Amino acid sequence: MSNLQVRIISAVVMAAVVLGLTWFGDLPFRLFCALISAAVFYEWSRMARPAPAAGLDLFPEALLAVFIIMLVAGLSASILLPFLLAMVIATGLIGVARKAGQWEAAGLAYAGLAGLTLAQLRGGDHVGLVAILFLFAVVWATDIFAYFVGRAVGGPKLAPSISPGKTQSGALGGTVGGVVAGLLLAIAAGATNLAELGAVALVLSIVSQVGDLFESWVKRRHGAKDSSQIIPGHGGVIDRKSSRLNSSHLVISYA
């Protein structure tokens, strides 16, 4: 079986699971968000730490575990955000005291926001369901069109020093595909402000690709090809969710 076939099968299975949990919302979706946060920090620390952690080095994991429990319990963003900020500050101060880097503090912020923004966007009502489906439509279409247009057309590289595989044609194709997918979802949902939503989809698509470049930079910074091998054909959770995280911030701000 080719790598492309593995990627497609994995993508279909992931999409089915994610859409099912998104449809149910509430506790099932919050559990999914908690799993994302845990997986992101595991992969981040796996890349950033020079050696496996033990003892007091697991302090960030303990803080994240408390945050995840609060997230699953459905506490509001007004409680979770200050707690996440306190977690990041505490981890950063410990890093300074130990004369270590700030990668663990950054990883906590990234992992915590990954789960929190998705959970807040989905909420428990129909508006939240449509908003997150709009996000998925734009970002997934951006990924798909960027991949296939880039392979078919090729041409100049987008950011060769960060991600040698990405092309300018792929970025343009991904942007067009993301906007079209977002507008189709909006039409299906009965939206009337299509010009406004088209602009939002355009920004979302661009932000999602910037998120991919950021994730590529982090991996290159730590000499890692993939954040992990959890997802066959795709690498790790960070490999698939960096663009989703950055885009979900934008959708929450717009909503």
PDB file of N, CA and C in Angstrom, residues 151-240:
ATOM      1  N   ARG A 151       1.632  19.146  -5.647  1.00  0.00           N
ATOM      2  CA  ARG A 151       2.234  17.991  -6.324  1.00  0.00           C
ATOM      3  C   ARG A 151       2.028  18.059  -7.836  1.00  0.00           C
ATOM      4  N   ALA A 152       0.861  18.545  -8.253  1.00  0.00           N
ATOM      5  CA  ALA A 152       0.545  18.569  -9.676  1.00  0.00           C
ATOM      6  C   ALA A 152       1.243  19.707 -10.420  1.00  0.00           C
ATOM      7  N   VAL A 153       1.292  20.869  -9.793  1.00  0.00           N
ATOM      8  CA  VAL A 153       1.824  22.057 -10.462  1.00  0.00           C
ATOM      9  C   VAL A 153       3.290  22.288 -10.136  1.00  0.00           C
ATOM     10  N   GLY A 154       3.653  22.116  -8.874  1.00  0.00           N
ATOM     11  CA  GLY A 154       5.035  22.355  -8.466  1.00  0.00           C
ATOM     12  C   GLY A 154       5.376  23.829  -8.514  1.00  0.00           C
ATOM     13  N   GLY A 155       6.599  24.137  -8.954  1.00  0.00           N
ATOM     14  CA  GLY A 155       7.012  25.531  -9.057  1.00  0.00           C
ATOM     15  C   GLY A 155       7.823  25.993  -7.857  1.00  0.00           C
ATOM     16  N   PRO A 156       7.961  27.323  -7.715  1.00  0.00           N
ATOM     17  CA  PRO A 156       8.792  27.883  -6.646  1.00  0.00           C
ATOM     18  C   PRO A 156       8.335  27.420  -5.252  1.00  0.00           C
ATOM     19  N   LYS A 157       9.310  27.267  -4.356  1.00  0.00           N
ATOM     20  CA  LYS A 157       9.012  26.850  -2.994  1.00  0.00           C
ATOM     21  C   LYS A 157       8.432  28.019  -2.193  1.00  0.00           C
ATOM     22  N   LEU A 158       7.581  27.690  -1.236  1.00  0.00           N
ATOM     23  CA  LEU A 158       6.955  28.713  -0.408  1.00  0.00           C
ATOM     24  C   LEU A 158       7.915  29.235   0.653  1.00  0.00           C
ATOM     25  N   ALA A 159       8.547  28.326   1.384  1.00  0.00           N
ATOM     26  CA  ALA A 159       9.501  28.696   2.439  1.00  0.00           C
ATOM     27  C   ALA A 159      10.525  27.577   2.546  1.00  0.00           C
ATOM     28  N   PRO A 160      11.463  27.508   1.609  1.00  0.00           N
ATOM     29  CA  PRO A 160      12.374  26.368   1.524  1.00  0.00           C
ATOM     30  C   PRO A 160      13.233  26.145   2.757  1.00  0.00           C
ATOM     31  N   SER A 161      13.556  27.214   3.487  1.00  0.00           N
ATOM     32  CA  SER A 161      14.392  27.050   4.676  1.00  0.00           C
ATOM     33  C   SER A 161      13.623  26.451   5.845  1.00  0.00           C
ATOM     34  N   ILE A 162      12.291  26.497   5.780  1.00  0.00           N
ATOM     35  CA  ILE A 162      11.462  25.969   6.864  1.00  0.00           C
ATOM     36  C   ILE A 162      10.815  24.651   6.478  1.00  0.00           C
ATOM     37  N   SER A 163      10.175  24.626   5.311  1.00  0.00           N
ATOM     38  CA  SER A 163       9.481  23.425   4.850  1.00  0.00           C
ATOM     39  C   SER A 163       9.719  23.264   3.359  1.00  0.00           C
ATOM     40  N   PRO A 164      10.763  22.517   2.966  1.00  0.00           N
ATOM     41  CA  PRO A 164      11.142  22.413   1.558  1.00  0.00           C
ATOM     42  C   PRO A 164      10.061  21.839   0.649  1.00  0.00           C
ATOM     43  N   GLY A 165       9.091  21.113   1.189  1.00  0.00           N
ATOM     44  CA  GLY A 165       8.084  20.469   0.356  1.00  0.00           C
ATOM     45  C   GLY A 165       6.951  21.383  -0.062  1.00  0.00           C
ATOM     46  N   LYS A 166       6.754  22.497   0.611  1.00  0.00           N
ATOM     47  CA  LYS A 166       5.617  23.366   0.317  1.00  0.00           C
ATOM     48  C   LYS A 166       5.948  24.315  -0.833  1.00  0.00           C
ATOM     49  N   THR A 167       4.983  24.462  -1.761  1.00  0.00           N
ATOM     50  CA  THR A 167       5.172  25.321  -2.924  1.00  0.00           C
ATOM     51  C   THR A 167       4.201  26.492  -2.906  1.00  0.00           C
ATOM     52  N   GLN A 168       4.545  27.527  -3.659  1.00  0.00           N
ATOM     53  CA  GLN A 168       3.652  28.674  -3.773  1.00  0.00           C
ATOM     54  C   GLN A 168       2.357  28.298  -4.476  1.00  0.00           C
ATOM     55  N   SER A 169       2.447  27.414  -5.476  1.00  0.00           N
ATOM     56  CA  SER A 169       1.234  26.976  -6.167  1.00  0.00           C
ATOM     57  C   SER A 169       0.324  26.203  -5.218  1.00  0.00           C
ATOM     58  N   GLY A 170       0.916  25.384  -4.358  1.00  0.00           N
ATOM     59  CA  GLY A 170       0.124  24.645  -3.380  1.00  0.00           C
ATOM     60  C   GLY A 170      -0.558  25.575  -2.405  1.00  0.00           C
ATOM     61  N   ALA A 171       0.166  26.608  -1.966  1.00  0.00           N
ATOM     62  CA  ALA A 171      -0.420  27.574  -1.028  1.00  0.00           C
ATOM     63  C   ALA A 171      -1.603  28.297  -1.661  1.00  0.00           C
ATOM     64  N   LEU A 172      -1.443  28.690  -2.940  1.00  0.00           N
ATOM     65  CA  LEU A 172      -2.535  29.374  -3.636  1.00  0.00           C
ATOM     66  C   LEU A 172      -3.717  28.436  -3.850  1.00  0.00           C
ATOM     67  N   GLY A 173      -3.423  27.205  -4.283  1.00  0.00           N
ATOM     68  CA  GLY A 173      -4.493  26.230  -4.481  1.00  0.00           C
ATOM     69  C   GLY A 173      -5.217  25.913  -3.191  1.00  0.00           C
ATOM     70  N   GLY A 174      -4.458  25.803  -2.110  1.00  0.00           N
ATOM     71  CA  GLY A 174      -5.073  25.541  -0.812  1.00  0.00           C
ATOM     72  C   GLY A 174      -5.970  26.679  -0.373  1.00  0.00           C
ATOM     73  N   THR A 175      -5.532  27.905  -0.624  1.00  0.00           N
ATOM     74  CA  THR A 175      -6.336  29.070  -0.235  1.00  0.00           C
ATOM     75  C   THR A 175      -7.654  29.113  -1.009  1.00  0.00           C
ATOM     76  N   VAL A 176      -7.582  28.897  -2.307  1.00  0.00           N
ATOM     77  CA  VAL A 176      -8.800  28.900  -3.133  1.00  0.00           C
ATOM     78  C   VAL A 176      -9.736  27.770  -2.695  1.00  0.00           C
ATOM     79  N   GLY A 177      -9.164  26.576  -2.505  1.00  0.00           N
ATOM     80  CA  GLY A 177      -9.985  25.450  -2.078  1.00  0.00           C
ATOM     81  C   GLY A 177     -10.622  25.680  -0.720  1.00  0.00           C
ATOM     82  N   GLY A 178      -9.885  26.288   0.207  1.00  0.00           N
ATOM     83  CA  GLY A 178     -10.425  26.562   1.536  1.00  0.00           C
ATOM     84  C   GLY A 178     -11.577  27.543   1.502  1.00  0.00           C
ATOM     85  N   VAL A 179     -11.441  28.599   0.699  1.00  0.00           N
ATOM     86  CA  VAL A 179     -12.512  29.600   0.598  1.00  0.00           C
ATOM     87  C   VAL A 179     -13.760  28.986  -0.028  1.00  0.00           C
ATOM     88  N   VAL A 180     -13.583  28.210  -1.082  1.00  0.00           N
ATOM     89  CA  VAL A 180     -14.731  27.575  -1.742  1.00  0.00           C
ATOM     90  C   VAL A 180     -15.443  26.623  -0.786  1.00  0.00           C
ATOM     91  N   ALA A 181     -14.674  25.814  -0.064  1.00  0.00           N
ATOM     92  CA  ALA A 181     -15.277  24.861   0.877  1.00  0.00           C
ATOM     93  C   ALA A 181     -16.025  25.588   1.982  1.00  0.00           C
ATOM     94  N   GLY A 182     -15.447  26.667   2.488  1.00  0.00           N
ATOM     95  CA  GLY A 182     -16.115  27.441   3.531  1.00  0.00           C
ATOM     96  C   GLY A 182     -17.423  28.037   3.060  1.00  0.00           C
ATOM     97  N   LEU A 183     -17.412  28.564   1.839  1.00  0.00           N
ATOM     98  CA  LEU A 183     -18.638  29.161   1.297  1.00  0.00           C
ATOM     99  C   LEU A 183     -19.705  28.100   1.036  1.00  0.00           C
ATOM    100  N   LEU A 184     -19.307  26.934   0.566  1.00  0.00           N
ATOM    101  CA  LEU A 184     -20.277  25.858   0.344  1.00  0.00           C
ATOM    102  C   LEU A 184     -20.910  25.426   1.662  1.00  0.00           C
ATOM    103  N   LEU A 185     -20.102  25.341   2.716  1.00  0.00           N
ATOM    104  CA  LEU A 185     -20.644  24.981   4.030  1.00  0.00           C
ATOM    105  C   LEU A 185     -21.598  26.064   4.517  1.00  0.00           C
ATOM    106  N   ALA A 186     -21.203  27.329   4.311  1.00  0.00           N
ATOM    107  CA  ALA A 186     -22.051  28.438   4.741  1.00  0.00           C
ATOM    108  C   ALA A 186     -23.386  28.430   4.002  1.00  0.00           C
ATOM    109  N   ILE A 187     -23.351  28.153   2.708  1.00  0.00           N
ATOM    110  CA  ILE A 187     -24.593  28.086   1.921  1.00  0.00           C
ATOM    111  C   ILE A 187     -25.473  26.941   2.419  1.00  0.00           C
ATOM    112  N   ALA A 188     -24.851  25.792   2.679  1.00  0.00           N
ATOM    113  CA  ALA A 188     -25.617  24.640   3.170  1.00  0.00           C
ATOM    114  C   ALA A 188     -26.245  24.922   4.524  1.00  0.00           C
ATOM    115  N   ALA A 189     -25.585  25.760   5.328  1.00  0.00           N
ATOM    116  CA  ALA A 189     -26.102  26.088   6.660  1.00  0.00           C
ATOM    117  C   ALA A 189     -27.129  27.212   6.617  1.00  0.00           C
ATOM    118  N   GLY A 190     -27.358  27.796   5.418  1.00  0.00           N
ATOM    119  CA  GLY A 190     -28.367  28.836   5.279  1.00  0.00           C
ATOM    120  C   GLY A 190     -27.874  30.229   5.590  1.00  0.00           C
ATOM    121  N   ALA A 191     -26.555  30.445   5.593  1.00  0.00           N
ATOM    122  CA  ALA A 191     -26.010  31.773   5.883  1.00  0.00           C
ATOM    123  C   ALA A 191     -26.282  32.720   4.716  1.00  0.00           C
ATOM    124  N   THR A 192     -26.434  33.990   5.031  1.00  0.00           N
ATOM    125  CA  THR A 192     -26.703  34.993   3.996  1.00  0.00           C
ATOM    126  C   THR A 192     -25.546  35.982   3.823  1.00  0.00           C
ATOM    127  N   ASN A 193     -24.701  36.122   4.836  1.00  0.00           N
ATOM    128  CA  ASN A 193     -23.576  37.063   4.770  1.00  0.00           C
ATOM    129  C   ASN A 193     -22.360  36.392   4.130  1.00  0.00           C
ATOM    130  N   LEU A 194     -22.518  35.963   2.881  1.00  0.00           N
ATOM    131  CA  LEU A 194     -21.498  35.158   2.226  1.00  0.00           C
ATOM    132  C   LEU A 194     -20.214  35.943   1.956  1.00  0.00           C
ATOM    133  N   ALA A 195     -20.333  37.224   1.635  1.00  0.00           N
ATOM    134  CA  ALA A 195     -19.125  38.020   1.379  1.00  0.00           C
ATOM    135  C   ALA A 195     -18.271  38.099   2.640  1.00  0.00           C
ATOM    136  N   GLU A 196     -18.916  38.319   3.758  1.00  0.00           N
ATOM    137  CA  GLU A 196     -18.204  38.400   5.031  1.00  0.00           C
ATOM    138  C   GLU A 196     -17.576  37.066   5.390  1.00  0.00           C
ATOM    139  N   LEU A 197     -18.332  35.985   5.223  1.00  0.00           N
ATOM    140  CA  LEU A 197     -17.809  34.660   5.552  1.00  0.00           C
ATOM    141  C   LEU A 197     -16.712  34.241   4.575  1.00  0.00           C
ATOM    142  N   GLY A 198     -16.796  34.705   3.320  1.00  0.00           N
ATOM    143  CA  GLY A 198     -15.732  34.430   2.373  1.00  0.00           C
ATOM    144  C   GLY A 198     -14.422  35.066   2.806  1.00  0.00           C
ATOM    145  N   ALA A 199     -14.524  36.293   3.337  1.00  0.00           N
ATOM    146  CA  ALA A 199     -13.325  36.974   3.840  1.00  0.00           C
ATOM    147  C   ALA A 199     -12.750  36.235   5.044  1.00  0.00           C
ATOM    148  N   VAL A 200     -13.647  35.761   5.920  1.00  0.00           N
ATOM    149  CA  VAL A 200     -13.195  35.000   7.084  1.00  0.00           C
ATOM    150  C   VAL A 200     -12.512  33.714   6.643  1.00  0.00           C
ATOM    151  N   ALA A 201     -13.101  33.034   5.648  1.00  0.00           N
ATOM    152  CA  ALA A 201     -12.514  31.798   5.142  1.00  0.00           C
ATOM    153  C   ALA A 201     -11.138  32.058   4.535  1.00  0.00           C
ATOM    154  N   LEU A 202     -10.986  33.176   3.848  1.00  0.00           N
ATOM    155  CA  LEU A 202      -9.696  33.531   3.244  1.00  0.00           C
ATOM    156  C   LEU A 202      -8.629  33.690   4.332  1.00  0.00           C
ATOM    157  N   VAL A 203      -8.963  34.433   5.368  1.00  0.00           N
ATOM    158  CA  VAL A 203      -8.002  34.636   6.460  1.00  0.00           C
ATOM    159  C   VAL A 203      -7.718  33.325   7.177  1.00  0.00           C
ATOM    160  N   LEU A 204      -8.764  32.528   7.405  1.00  0.00           N
ATOM    161  CA  LEU A 204      -8.589  31.228   8.057  1.00  0.00           C
ATOM    162  C   LEU A 204      -7.624  30.342   7.277  1.00  0.00           C
ATOM    163  N   SER A 205      -7.792  30.311   5.963  1.00  0.00           N
ATOM    164  CA  SER A 205      -6.943  29.468   5.135  1.00  0.00           C
ATOM    165  C   SER A 205      -5.482  29.907   5.222  1.00  0.00           C
ATOM    166  N   ILE A 206      -5.262  31.220   5.181  1.00  0.00           N
ATOM    167  CA  ILE A 206      -3.897  31.743   5.280  1.00  0.00           C
ATOM    168  C   ILE A 206      -3.302  31.439   6.645  1.00  0.00           C
ATOM    169  N   VAL A 207      -4.099  31.661   7.701  1.00  0.00           N
ATOM    170  CA  VAL A 207      -3.619  31.404   9.062  1.00  0.00           C
ATOM    171  C   VAL A 207      -3.297  29.927   9.247  1.00  0.00           C
ATOM    172  N   SER A 208      -4.113  29.051   8.661  1.00  0.00           N
ATOM    173  CA  SER A 208      -3.862  27.621   8.804  1.00  0.00           C
ATOM    174  C   SER A 208      -2.534  27.230   8.174  1.00  0.00           C
ATOM    175  N   GLN A 209      -2.198  27.855   7.047  1.00  0.00           N
ATOM    176  CA  GLN A 209      -0.934  27.546   6.390  1.00  0.00           C
ATOM    177  C   GLN A 209       0.252  28.132   7.159  1.00  0.00           C
ATOM    178  N   VAL A 210       0.050  29.287   7.769  1.00  0.00           N
ATOM    179  CA  VAL A 210       1.094  29.844   8.638  1.00  0.00           C
ATOM    180  C   VAL A 210       1.317  28.917   9.832  1.00  0.00           C
ATOM    181  N   GLY A 211       0.228  28.343  10.351  1.00  0.00           N
ATOM    182  CA  GLY A 211       0.345  27.388  11.450  1.00  0.00           C
ATOM    183  C   GLY A 211       1.146  26.164  11.049  1.00  0.00           C
ATOM    184  N   ASP A 212       0.939  25.692   9.835  1.00  0.00           N
ATOM    185  CA  ASP A 212       1.718  24.554   9.335  1.00  0.00           C
ATOM    186  C   ASP A 212       3.201  24.899   9.256  1.00  0.00           C
ATOM    187  N   LEU A 213       3.501  26.114   8.803  1.00  0.00           N
ATOM    188  CA  LEU A 213       4.894  26.535   8.708  1.00  0.00           C
ATOM    189  C   LEU A 213       5.524  26.646  10.097  1.00  0.00           C
ATOM    190  N   PHE A 214       4.750  27.140  11.062  1.00  0.00           N
ATOM    191  CA  PHE A 214       5.256  27.228  12.436  1.00  0.00           C
ATOM    192  C   PHE A 214       5.596  25.841  12.970  1.00  0.00           C
ATOM    193  N   GLU A 215       4.698  24.889  12.742  1.00  0.00           N
ATOM    194  CA  GLU A 215       4.939  23.520  13.199  1.00  0.00           C
ATOM    195  C   GLU A 215       6.175  22.933  12.516  1.00  0.00           C
ATOM    196  N   SER A 216       6.352  23.230  11.236  1.00  0.00           N
ATOM    197  CA  SER A 216       7.538  22.753  10.518  1.00  0.00           C
ATOM    198  C   SER A 216       8.807  23.370  11.097  1.00  0.00           C
ATOM    199  N   TRP A 217       8.718  24.645  11.464  1.00  0.00           N
ATOM    200  CA  TRP A 217       9.882  25.309  12.072  1.00  0.00           C
ATOM    201  C   TRP A 217      10.248  24.667  13.407  1.00  0.00           C
ATOM    202  N   VAL A 218       9.234  24.355  14.221  1.00  0.00           N
ATOM    203  CA  VAL A 218       9.497  23.716  15.518  1.00  0.00           C
ATOM    204  C   VAL A 218      10.186  22.368  15.310  1.00  0.00           C
ATOM    205  N   LYS A 219       9.680  21.574  14.384  1.00  0.00           N
ATOM    206  CA  LYS A 219      10.290  20.267  14.123  1.00  0.00           C
ATOM    207  C   LYS A 219      11.723  20.429  13.610  1.00  0.00           C
ATOM    208  N   ARG A 220      11.929  21.363  12.695  1.00  0.00           N
ATOM    209  CA  ARG A 220      13.277  21.572  12.165  1.00  0.00           C
ATOM    210  C   ARG A 220      14.207  22.070  13.269  1.00  0.00           C
ATOM    211  N   ARG A 221      13.688  22.909  14.152  1.00  0.00           N
ATOM    212  CA  ARG A 221      14.489  23.429  15.270  1.00  0.00           C
ATOM    213  C   ARG A 221      15.003  22.312  16.161  1.00  0.00           C
ATOM    214  N   HIS A 222      14.224  21.239  16.288  1.00  0.00           N
ATOM    215  CA  HIS A 222      14.601  20.126  17.160  1.00  0.00           C
ATOM    216  C   HIS A 222      15.057  18.895  16.378  1.00  0.00           C
ATOM    217  N   GLY A 223      15.235  19.057  15.076  1.00  0.00           N
ATOM    218  CA  GLY A 223      15.760  17.963  14.276  1.00  0.00           C
ATOM    219  C   GLY A 223      14.833  16.779  14.159  1.00  0.00           C
ATOM    220  N   ALA A 224      13.512  17.021  14.159  1.00  0.00           N
ATOM    221  CA  ALA A 224      12.524  15.935  14.073  1.00  0.00           C
ATOM    222  C   ALA A 224      11.803  15.993  12.733  1.00  0.00           C
ATOM    223  N   LYS A 225      11.638  14.839  12.098  1.00  0.00           N
ATOM    224  CA  LYS A 225      10.895  14.793  10.835  1.00  0.00           C
ATOM    225  C   LYS A 225       9.397  14.882  11.103  1.00  0.00           C
ATOM    226  N   ASP A 226       8.911  14.110  12.087  1.00  0.00           N
ATOM    227  CA  ASP A 226       7.515  14.150  12.508  1.00  0.00           C
ATOM    228  C   ASP A 226       7.479  14.292  14.022  1.00  0.00           C
ATOM    229  N   SER A 227       6.393  14.862  14.547  1.00  0.00           N
ATOM    230  CA  SER A 227       6.280  15.011  15.995  1.00  0.00           C
ATOM    231  C   SER A 227       6.128  13.661  16.679  1.00  0.00           C
ATOM    232  N   SER A 228       5.524  12.701  15.990  1.00  0.00           N
ATOM    233  CA  SER A 228       5.447  11.313  16.458  1.00  0.00           C
ATOM    234  C   SER A 228       4.924  10.483  15.284  1.00  0.00           C
ATOM    235  N   GLN A 229       4.590   9.224  15.541  1.00  0.00           N
ATOM    236  CA  GLN A 229       4.050   8.350  14.492  1.00  0.00           C
ATOM    237  C   GLN A 229       2.678   7.813  14.897  1.00  0.00           C
ATOM    238  N   ILE A 230       1.931   8.613  15.648  1.00  0.00           N
ATOM    239  CA  ILE A 230       0.637   8.170  16.160  1.00  0.00           C
ATOM    240  C   ILE A 230      -0.355   7.930  15.026  1.00  0.00           C
ATOM    241  N   ILE A 231      -0.345   8.818  14.017  1.00  0.00           N
ATOM    242  CA  ILE A 231      -1.314   8.745  12.926  1.00  0.00           C
ATOM    243  C   ILE A 231      -0.627   8.200  11.681  1.00  0.00           C
ATOM    244  N   PRO A 232      -0.987   7.015  11.220  1.00  0.00           N
ATOM    245  CA  PRO A 232      -0.340   6.431  10.045  1.00  0.00           C
ATOM    246  C   PRO A 232      -0.405   7.344   8.823  1.00  0.00           C
ATOM    247  N   GLY A 233       0.753   7.584   8.236  1.00  0.00           N
ATOM    248  CA  GLY A 233       0.814   8.396   7.030  1.00  0.00           C
ATOM    249  C   GLY A 233       0.823   9.890   7.268  1.00  0.00           C
ATOM    250  N   HIS A 234       0.558  10.325   8.508  1.00  0.00           N
ATOM    251  CA  HIS A 234       0.479  11.752   8.806  1.00  0.00           C
ATOM    252  C   HIS A 234       1.454  12.197   9.885  1.00  0.00           C
ATOM    253  N   GLY A 235       2.046  11.275  10.613  1.00  0.00           N
ATOM    254  CA  GLY A 235       2.929  11.656  11.712  1.00  0.00           C
ATOM    255  C   GLY A 235       2.166  11.749  13.016  1.00  0.00           C
ATOM    256  N   GLY A 236       2.301  12.894  13.686  1.00  0.00           N
ATOM    257  CA  GLY A 236       1.681  13.057  14.998  1.00  0.00           C
ATOM    258  C   GLY A 236       0.510  14.003  14.993  1.00  0.00           C
ATOM    259  N   VAL A 237      -0.028  14.223  16.208  1.00  0.00           N
ATOM    260  CA  VAL A 237      -1.166  15.127  16.361  1.00  0.00           C
ATOM    261  C   VAL A 237      -0.758  16.555  16.017  1.00  0.00           C
ATOM    262  N   ILE A 238       0.441  16.959  16.440  1.00  0.00           N
ATOM    263  CA  ILE A 238       0.913  18.304  16.108  1.00  0.00           C
ATOM    264  C   ILE A 238       1.002  18.476  14.602  1.00  0.00           C
ATOM    265  N   ASP A 239       1.428  17.421  13.907  1.00  0.00           N
ATOM    266  CA  ASP A 239       1.529  17.497  12.450  1.00  0.00           C
ATOM    267  C   ASP A 239       0.185  17.811  11.803  1.00  0.00           C
ATOM    268  N   ARG A 240      -0.908  17.367  12.417  1.00  0.00           N
ATOM    269  CA  ARG A 240      -2.219  17.553  11.819  1.00  0.00           C
ATOM    270  C   ARG A 240      -3.006  18.696  12.435  1.00  0.00           C
TER     271      ARG A 240
END
